[in-house]
């Protein structure tokens, strides 16, 4: 069974839109864990437009499942992760002005940089994951960096699946097969939803974890957070 990590960025976005502390991101993280989520994911960005760096510290004592911090490893981000020591750090090459993550790492071009950053995190007991496109060359490159896991960027799959194109799973299946052969752990995320997660899970051998935020929060508006988490857990069995 793949683990469900709930990305709570959207809760911070809602809080920030009004000011104050409603909804409270720490309480929400505690609640999703109580409802069965097996991890909490945050993705602080330099402008702190949703999750703030202080949120990352405030969440640390309250996340008793797996704590996953995503982000571009700029110096401020690296320092924060090394101080908090979450369960996992997921490296994402997002530009500062990106609305959301929109590409994986070029693990060949940025190999030396990734080796250096990953070594620092692993020396501090933090599991590492690299956000990558479903490309075999990038999986091979990821192996060379020393990362523990990869996170498959699933936007292309989700979009094509919504159009009825189930063939879109094939590049992900091939990448999963290679990752398994290279003994890389497999995570996945971006635009996964109740509609497409079951088919993805059934076809990706060795899937360890999915991080889901936008869709899960949107679905919760209609069905309720506790119900939605239970539905994801059932589809991930």
PDB file of C-alpha atoms in Angstrom:
ATOM      1  CA  UNK A   1       0.000   0.000   0.000  1.00  0.00           C
ATOM      2  CA  UNK A   2       1.361   3.401  -0.994  1.00  0.00           C
ATOM      3  CA  UNK A   3       1.348   6.031   1.741  1.00  0.00           C
ATOM      4  CA  UNK A   4      -0.787   9.164   1.463  1.00  0.00           C
ATOM      5  CA  UNK A   5       0.937  12.423   2.357  1.00  0.00           C
ATOM      6  CA  UNK A   6      -1.376  15.423   2.411  1.00  0.00           C
ATOM      7  CA  UNK A   7       0.050  18.663   1.045  1.00  0.00           C
ATOM      8  CA  UNK A   8      -1.427  21.472   3.155  1.00  0.00           C
ATOM      9  CA  UNK A   9      -0.228  24.453   1.106  1.00  0.00           C
ATOM     10  CA  UNK A  10      -3.781  25.327   0.080  1.00  0.00           C
ATOM     11  CA  UNK A  11      -4.810  25.666   3.716  1.00  0.00           C
ATOM     12  CA  UNK A  12      -2.093  28.260   4.162  1.00  0.00           C
ATOM     13  CA  UNK A  13      -3.244  30.016   0.980  1.00  0.00           C
ATOM     14  CA  UNK A  14      -6.751  30.306   2.407  1.00  0.00           C
ATOM     15  CA  UNK A  15      -5.417  31.580   5.724  1.00  0.00           C
ATOM     16  CA  UNK A  16      -3.211  34.176   4.075  1.00  0.00           C
ATOM     17  CA  UNK A  17      -6.010  35.469   1.863  1.00  0.00           C
ATOM     18  CA  UNK A  18      -7.827  36.833   4.911  1.00  0.00           C
ATOM     19  CA  UNK A  19      -5.013  37.424   7.371  1.00  0.00           C
ATOM     20  CA  UNK A  20      -5.087  36.086  10.890  1.00  0.00           C
ATOM     21  CA  UNK A  21      -4.806  32.388  11.613  1.00  0.00           C
ATOM     22  CA  UNK A  22      -7.971  30.805  10.227  1.00  0.00           C
ATOM     23  CA  UNK A  23      -7.744  28.080   9.109  1.00  0.00           C
ATOM     24  CA  UNK A  24      -4.846  27.071  11.316  1.00  0.00           C
ATOM     25  CA  UNK A  25      -2.334  24.989   9.366  1.00  0.00           C
ATOM     26  CA  UNK A  26      -0.968  23.207  12.413  1.00  0.00           C
ATOM     27  CA  UNK A  27      -4.421  22.107  13.521  1.00  0.00           C
ATOM     28  CA  UNK A  28      -5.217  20.983   9.992  1.00  0.00           C
ATOM     29  CA  UNK A  29      -2.051  18.886   9.906  1.00  0.00           C
ATOM     30  CA  UNK A  30      -3.023  17.296  13.221  1.00  0.00           C
ATOM     31  CA  UNK A  31      -6.508  16.592  11.901  1.00  0.00           C
ATOM     32  CA  UNK A  32      -5.466  14.944   8.625  1.00  0.00           C
ATOM     33  CA  UNK A  33      -3.161  12.642  10.572  1.00  0.00           C
ATOM     34  CA  UNK A  34      -6.004  11.808  12.945  1.00  0.00           C
ATOM     35  CA  UNK A  35      -8.168  11.003   9.917  1.00  0.00           C
ATOM     36  CA  UNK A  36      -5.568   8.519   8.659  1.00  0.00           C
ATOM     37  CA  UNK A  37      -3.101  10.423   6.484  1.00  0.00           C
ATOM     38  CA  UNK A  38       0.336   8.865   6.728  1.00  0.00           C
ATOM     39  CA  UNK A  39       2.286  12.036   6.098  1.00  0.00           C
ATOM     40  CA  UNK A  40       2.147  15.820   5.843  1.00  0.00           C
ATOM     41  CA  UNK A  41       3.774  17.699   2.981  1.00  0.00           C
ATOM     42  CA  UNK A  42       4.563  21.403   2.739  1.00  0.00           C
ATOM     43  CA  UNK A  43       6.242  23.386  -0.013  1.00  0.00           C
ATOM     44  CA  UNK A  44       7.437  26.776   1.253  1.00  0.00           C
ATOM     45  CA  UNK A  45       8.460  29.208  -1.456  1.00  0.00           C
ATOM     46  CA  UNK A  46      10.794  32.196  -1.101  1.00  0.00           C
ATOM     47  CA  UNK A  47       7.926  34.727  -1.168  1.00  0.00           C
ATOM     48  CA  UNK A  48       6.018  32.716   1.477  1.00  0.00           C
ATOM     49  CA  UNK A  49       2.768  33.245  -0.413  1.00  0.00           C
ATOM     50  CA  UNK A  50       1.226  30.160   1.179  1.00  0.00           C
ATOM     51  CA  UNK A  51       3.264  28.081   3.635  1.00  0.00           C
ATOM     52  CA  UNK A  52       5.615  30.311   5.599  1.00  0.00           C
ATOM     53  CA  UNK A  53       9.010  29.279   6.864  1.00  0.00           C
ATOM     54  CA  UNK A  54       7.723  29.714  10.417  1.00  0.00           C
ATOM     55  CA  UNK A  55       4.938  27.244   9.633  1.00  0.00           C
ATOM     56  CA  UNK A  56       7.591  24.658   8.833  1.00  0.00           C
ATOM     57  CA  UNK A  57       9.044  25.041  12.320  1.00  0.00           C
ATOM     58  CA  UNK A  58       5.629  25.146  14.011  1.00  0.00           C
ATOM     59  CA  UNK A  59       4.596  21.906  12.321  1.00  0.00           C
ATOM     60  CA  UNK A  60       7.688  19.940  13.342  1.00  0.00           C
ATOM     61  CA  UNK A  61       6.504  18.863  16.834  1.00  0.00           C
ATOM     62  CA  UNK A  62       2.985  18.078  15.598  1.00  0.00           C
ATOM     63  CA  UNK A  63       3.762  15.828  12.623  1.00  0.00           C
ATOM     64  CA  UNK A  64       4.095  12.351  14.108  1.00  0.00           C
ATOM     65  CA  UNK A  65       3.708  10.539  10.787  1.00  0.00           C
ATOM     66  CA  UNK A  66       6.104  11.425   7.943  1.00  0.00           C
ATOM     67  CA  UNK A  67       7.082  15.056   7.494  1.00  0.00           C
ATOM     68  CA  UNK A  68       7.971  15.917   3.886  1.00  0.00           C
ATOM     69  CA  UNK A  69       9.309  19.368   3.007  1.00  0.00           C
ATOM     70  CA  UNK A  70       9.475  20.206  -0.704  1.00  0.00           C
ATOM     71  CA  UNK A  71      11.296  23.063  -2.325  1.00  0.00           C
ATOM     72  CA  UNK A  72      14.083  24.501  -4.412  1.00  0.00           C
ATOM     73  CA  UNK A  73      17.322  24.043  -2.446  1.00  0.00           C
ATOM     74  CA  UNK A  74      18.321  27.688  -2.207  1.00  0.00           C
ATOM     75  CA  UNK A  75      20.491  28.503   0.857  1.00  0.00           C
ATOM     76  CA  UNK A  76      17.551  29.607   3.040  1.00  0.00           C
ATOM     77  CA  UNK A  77      15.667  26.417   2.254  1.00  0.00           C
ATOM     78  CA  UNK A  78      18.682  24.213   2.927  1.00  0.00           C
ATOM     79  CA  UNK A  79      19.320  25.891   6.292  1.00  0.00           C
ATOM     80  CA  UNK A  80      15.682  25.446   7.307  1.00  0.00           C
ATOM     81  CA  UNK A  81      15.600  21.753   6.381  1.00  0.00           C
ATOM     82  CA  UNK A  82      18.856  21.042   8.194  1.00  0.00           C
ATOM     83  CA  UNK A  83      17.499  22.681  11.332  1.00  0.00           C
ATOM     84  CA  UNK A  84      14.093  20.966  11.262  1.00  0.00           C
ATOM     85  CA  UNK A  85      15.326  17.561  10.051  1.00  0.00           C
ATOM     86  CA  UNK A  86      12.065  16.311   8.539  1.00  0.00           C
ATOM     87  CA  UNK A  87      11.565  12.689   7.539  1.00  0.00           C
ATOM     88  CA  UNK A  88      12.087  13.577   3.890  1.00  0.00           C
ATOM     89  CA  UNK A  89      13.147  16.501   1.750  1.00  0.00           C
ATOM     90  CA  UNK A  90      11.911  16.607  -1.849  1.00  0.00           C
ATOM     91  CA  UNK A  91      14.011  18.756  -4.154  1.00  0.00           C
ATOM     92  CA  UNK A  92      11.972  20.675  -6.732  1.00  0.00           C
ATOM     93  CA  UNK A  93      13.509  23.035  -9.315  1.00  0.00           C
ATOM     94  CA  UNK A  94      10.674  25.557  -9.263  1.00  0.00           C
ATOM     95  CA  UNK A  95      11.278  29.169 -10.233  1.00  0.00           C
ATOM     96  CA  UNK A  96      10.477  31.806  -7.637  1.00  0.00           C
ATOM     97  CA  UNK A  97       7.563  33.147  -9.702  1.00  0.00           C
ATOM     98  CA  UNK A  98       6.059  29.752 -10.557  1.00  0.00           C
ATOM     99  CA  UNK A  99       2.410  29.360  -9.562  1.00  0.00           C
ATOM    100  CA  UNK A 100       3.058  25.679  -8.959  1.00  0.00           C
ATOM    101  CA  UNK A 101       5.775  23.168  -9.798  1.00  0.00           C
ATOM    102  CA  UNK A 102       5.921  22.735 -13.555  1.00  0.00           C
ATOM    103  CA  UNK A 103       9.013  20.658 -14.369  1.00  0.00           C
ATOM    104  CA  UNK A 104      11.310  18.051 -12.939  1.00  0.00           C
ATOM    105  CA  UNK A 105      15.073  18.297 -12.504  1.00  0.00           C
ATOM    106  CA  UNK A 106      17.511  17.832 -15.323  1.00  0.00           C
ATOM    107  CA  UNK A 107      19.454  15.356 -13.240  1.00  0.00           C
ATOM    108  CA  UNK A 108      22.245  15.132 -15.813  1.00  0.00           C
ATOM    109  CA  UNK A 109      22.871  18.866 -16.176  1.00  0.00           C
ATOM    110  CA  UNK A 110      22.585  19.531 -12.436  1.00  0.00           C
ATOM    111  CA  UNK A 111      24.231  16.310 -11.282  1.00  0.00           C
ATOM    112  CA  UNK A 112      27.127  17.880  -9.359  1.00  0.00           C
ATOM    113  CA  UNK A 113      24.880  20.361  -7.567  1.00  0.00           C
ATOM    114  CA  UNK A 114      22.397  17.657  -6.599  1.00  0.00           C
ATOM    115  CA  UNK A 115      25.157  15.348  -5.362  1.00  0.00           C
ATOM    116  CA  UNK A 116      26.427  18.076  -3.054  1.00  0.00           C
ATOM    117  CA  UNK A 117      23.010  19.018  -1.650  1.00  0.00           C
ATOM    118  CA  UNK A 118      21.819  15.439  -1.245  1.00  0.00           C
ATOM    119  CA  UNK A 119      24.999  14.412   0.539  1.00  0.00           C
ATOM    120  CA  UNK A 120      24.472  17.211   3.080  1.00  0.00           C
ATOM    121  CA  UNK A 121      20.892  16.163   3.780  1.00  0.00           C
ATOM    122  CA  UNK A 122      21.704  12.459   4.017  1.00  0.00           C
ATOM    123  CA  UNK A 123      24.611  13.174   6.382  1.00  0.00           C
ATOM    124  CA  UNK A 124      21.988  14.718   8.645  1.00  0.00           C
ATOM    125  CA  UNK A 125      19.716  11.677   8.534  1.00  0.00           C
ATOM    126  CA  UNK A 126      17.143  13.160   6.127  1.00  0.00           C
ATOM    127  CA  UNK A 127      15.708  10.956   3.389  1.00  0.00           C
ATOM    128  CA  UNK A 128      16.003  12.619  -0.011  1.00  0.00           C
ATOM    129  CA  UNK A 129      13.770  12.605  -3.074  1.00  0.00           C
ATOM    130  CA  UNK A 130      14.154  14.345  -6.444  1.00  0.00           C
ATOM    131  CA  UNK A 131      11.183  15.635  -8.463  1.00  0.00           C
ATOM    132  CA  UNK A 132      11.629  14.253 -11.996  1.00  0.00           C
ATOM    133  CA  UNK A 133       9.788  14.066 -15.303  1.00  0.00           C
ATOM    134  CA  UNK A 134       8.872  10.570 -16.565  1.00  0.00           C
ATOM    135  CA  UNK A 135      12.037  10.258 -18.637  1.00  0.00           C
ATOM    136  CA  UNK A 136      14.383   7.268 -18.438  1.00  0.00           C
ATOM    137  CA  UNK A 137      17.510   9.413 -18.824  1.00  0.00           C
ATOM    138  CA  UNK A 138      16.444  11.522 -15.845  1.00  0.00           C
ATOM    139  CA  UNK A 139      15.884   8.392 -13.744  1.00  0.00           C
ATOM    140  CA  UNK A 140      19.372   7.188 -14.612  1.00  0.00           C
ATOM    141  CA  UNK A 141      20.732  10.621 -13.752  1.00  0.00           C
ATOM    142  CA  UNK A 142      18.880  10.606 -10.442  1.00  0.00           C
ATOM    143  CA  UNK A 143      20.611   7.391  -9.464  1.00  0.00           C
ATOM    144  CA  UNK A 144      23.980   9.073  -9.961  1.00  0.00           C
ATOM    145  CA  UNK A 145      23.121  11.826  -7.473  1.00  0.00           C
ATOM    146  CA  UNK A 146      22.838   9.452  -4.528  1.00  0.00           C
ATOM    147  CA  UNK A 147      19.180  10.267  -3.839  1.00  0.00           C
ATOM    148  CA  UNK A 148      17.068   7.773  -1.911  1.00  0.00           C
ATOM    149  CA  UNK A 149      13.938   8.296  -3.980  1.00  0.00           C
ATOM    150  CA  UNK A 150      12.457  10.016  -6.981  1.00  0.00           C
ATOM    151  CA  UNK A 151       9.077  11.732  -7.155  1.00  0.00           C
ATOM    152  CA  UNK A 152       7.453  11.246 -10.547  1.00  0.00           C
ATOM    153  CA  UNK A 153       5.880  14.475 -11.829  1.00  0.00           C
ATOM    154  CA  UNK A 154       2.386  13.310 -12.748  1.00  0.00           C
ATOM    155  CA  UNK A 155       0.738  16.344 -14.369  1.00  0.00           C
ATOM    156  CA  UNK A 156       1.025  14.877 -17.876  1.00  0.00           C
ATOM    157  CA  UNK A 157      -0.542  11.607 -16.771  1.00  0.00           C
ATOM    158  CA  UNK A 158      -3.383  13.360 -14.937  1.00  0.00           C
ATOM    159  CA  UNK A 159      -4.193  15.601 -17.903  1.00  0.00           C
ATOM    160  CA  UNK A 160      -4.202  12.798 -20.442  1.00  0.00           C
ATOM    161  CA  UNK A 161      -6.173  10.489 -18.152  1.00  0.00           C
ATOM    162  CA  UNK A 162      -8.880  13.153 -17.869  1.00  0.00           C
ATOM    163  CA  UNK A 163      -9.125  13.048 -21.682  1.00  0.00           C
ATOM    164  CA  UNK A 164      -9.586   9.276 -21.612  1.00  0.00           C
ATOM    165  CA  UNK A 165      -6.035   8.458 -22.683  1.00  0.00           C
ATOM    166  CA  UNK A 166      -4.928   5.655 -20.393  1.00  0.00           C
ATOM    167  CA  UNK A 167      -1.843   5.103 -22.540  1.00  0.00           C
ATOM    168  CA  UNK A 168      -0.382   8.096 -20.711  1.00  0.00           C
ATOM    169  CA  UNK A 169       0.573   5.732 -17.880  1.00  0.00           C
ATOM    170  CA  UNK A 170       3.166   3.925 -20.026  1.00  0.00           C
ATOM    171  CA  UNK A 171       6.127   6.335 -19.571  1.00  0.00           C
ATOM    172  CA  UNK A 172       5.530   6.192 -15.819  1.00  0.00           C
ATOM    173  CA  UNK A 173       5.457   2.399 -15.861  1.00  0.00           C
ATOM    174  CA  UNK A 174       8.753   2.327 -17.736  1.00  0.00           C
ATOM    175  CA  UNK A 175      10.331   4.785 -15.304  1.00  0.00           C
ATOM    176  CA  UNK A 176       9.060   2.817 -12.328  1.00  0.00           C
ATOM    177  CA  UNK A 177      10.544  -0.359 -13.770  1.00  0.00           C
ATOM    178  CA  UNK A 178      13.928   1.321 -14.171  1.00  0.00           C
ATOM    179  CA  UNK A 179      13.773   2.937 -10.723  1.00  0.00           C
ATOM    180  CA  UNK A 180      13.028  -0.430  -9.153  1.00  0.00           C
ATOM    181  CA  UNK A 181      15.948  -1.988 -11.013  1.00  0.00           C
ATOM    182  CA  UNK A 182      18.209   0.826  -9.778  1.00  0.00           C
ATOM    183  CA  UNK A 183      16.871   0.449  -6.231  1.00  0.00           C
ATOM    184  CA  UNK A 184      15.421   3.937  -6.155  1.00  0.00           C
ATOM    185  CA  UNK A 185      12.288   4.459  -4.079  1.00  0.00           C
ATOM    186  CA  UNK A 186       9.288   5.825  -5.978  1.00  0.00           C
ATOM    187  CA  UNK A 187       7.044   8.688  -4.900  1.00  0.00           C
ATOM    188  CA  UNK A 188       4.589  10.580  -7.094  1.00  0.00           C
ATOM    189  CA  UNK A 189       2.662  13.817  -7.071  1.00  0.00           C
ATOM    190  CA  UNK A 190       0.994  16.669  -8.940  1.00  0.00           C
ATOM    191  CA  UNK A 191      -2.639  16.671 -10.091  1.00  0.00           C
ATOM    192  CA  UNK A 192      -3.332  13.216  -8.705  1.00  0.00           C
ATOM    193  CA  UNK A 193      -6.962  12.967  -7.610  1.00  0.00           C
ATOM    194  CA  UNK A 194      -9.693  10.574  -6.575  1.00  0.00           C
ATOM    195  CA  UNK A 195     -10.476  10.119 -10.273  1.00  0.00           C
ATOM    196  CA  UNK A 196      -7.027   9.016 -11.404  1.00  0.00           C
ATOM    197  CA  UNK A 197      -5.137   7.715  -8.362  1.00  0.00           C
ATOM    198  CA  UNK A 198      -6.386   4.124  -8.378  1.00  0.00           C
ATOM    199  CA  UNK A 199      -5.355   3.467 -11.995  1.00  0.00           C
ATOM    200  CA  UNK A 200      -1.966   5.051 -11.320  1.00  0.00           C
ATOM    201  CA  UNK A 201      -1.366   2.952  -8.214  1.00  0.00           C
ATOM    202  CA  UNK A 202      -2.419  -0.267  -9.963  1.00  0.00           C
ATOM    203  CA  UNK A 203       0.129   0.279 -12.737  1.00  0.00           C
ATOM    204  CA  UNK A 204       3.157   1.650 -10.889  1.00  0.00           C
ATOM    205  CA  UNK A 205       5.098  -1.178  -9.298  1.00  0.00           C
ATOM    206  CA  UNK A 206       6.863  -0.192  -6.098  1.00  0.00           C
ATOM    207  CA  UNK A 207       4.983   3.058  -5.497  1.00  0.00           C
ATOM    208  CA  UNK A 208       5.811   4.100  -1.935  1.00  0.00           C
ATOM    209  CA  UNK A 209       4.133   7.462  -1.439  1.00  0.00           C
ATOM    210  CA  UNK A 210       1.907  10.035  -3.107  1.00  0.00           C
ATOM    211  CA  UNK A 211       1.639  13.648  -1.987  1.00  0.00           C
ATOM    212  CA  UNK A 212      -1.691  15.242  -2.848  1.00  0.00           C
ATOM    213  CA  UNK A 213      -2.814  18.751  -2.071  1.00  0.00           C
ATOM    214  CA  UNK A 214      -4.872  20.782  -4.508  1.00  0.00           C
ATOM    215  CA  UNK A 215      -7.259  18.029  -5.598  1.00  0.00           C
ATOM    216  CA  UNK A 216      -7.676  16.637  -2.095  1.00  0.00           C
ATOM    217  CA  UNK A 217      -8.557  20.035  -0.634  1.00  0.00           C
ATOM    218  CA  UNK A 218     -10.937  20.814  -3.519  1.00  0.00           C
ATOM    219  CA  UNK A 219     -12.647  17.437  -3.155  1.00  0.00           C
ATOM    220  CA  UNK A 220     -12.938  18.006   0.587  1.00  0.00           C
ATOM    221  CA  UNK A 221     -15.074  21.101  -0.007  1.00  0.00           C
ATOM    222  CA  UNK A 222     -17.817  18.789  -1.256  1.00  0.00           C
ATOM    223  CA  UNK A 223     -17.228  15.545   0.605  1.00  0.00           C
ATOM    224  CA  UNK A 224     -15.387  16.525   3.770  1.00  0.00           C
ATOM    225  CA  UNK A 225     -11.738  16.054   4.683  1.00  0.00           C
ATOM    226  CA  UNK A 226     -12.151  12.901   6.742  1.00  0.00           C
ATOM    227  CA  UNK A 227     -14.241  11.207   4.051  1.00  0.00           C
ATOM    228  CA  UNK A 228     -11.818  12.168   1.282  1.00  0.00           C
ATOM    229  CA  UNK A 229      -8.786  10.825   3.157  1.00  0.00           C
ATOM    230  CA  UNK A 230     -10.573   7.525   3.746  1.00  0.00           C
ATOM    231  CA  UNK A 231     -11.394   7.338   0.021  1.00  0.00           C
ATOM    232  CA  UNK A 232      -7.762   7.919  -0.971  1.00  0.00           C
ATOM    233  CA  UNK A 233      -6.538   5.311   1.482  1.00  0.00           C
ATOM    234  CA  UNK A 234      -8.958   2.798   0.024  1.00  0.00           C
ATOM    235  CA  UNK A 235      -7.812   3.503  -3.547  1.00  0.00           C
ATOM    236  CA  UNK A 236      -4.146   3.222  -2.531  1.00  0.00           C
ATOM    237  CA  UNK A 237      -4.479  -0.268  -1.044  1.00  0.00           C
TER     238      UNK A 237
END
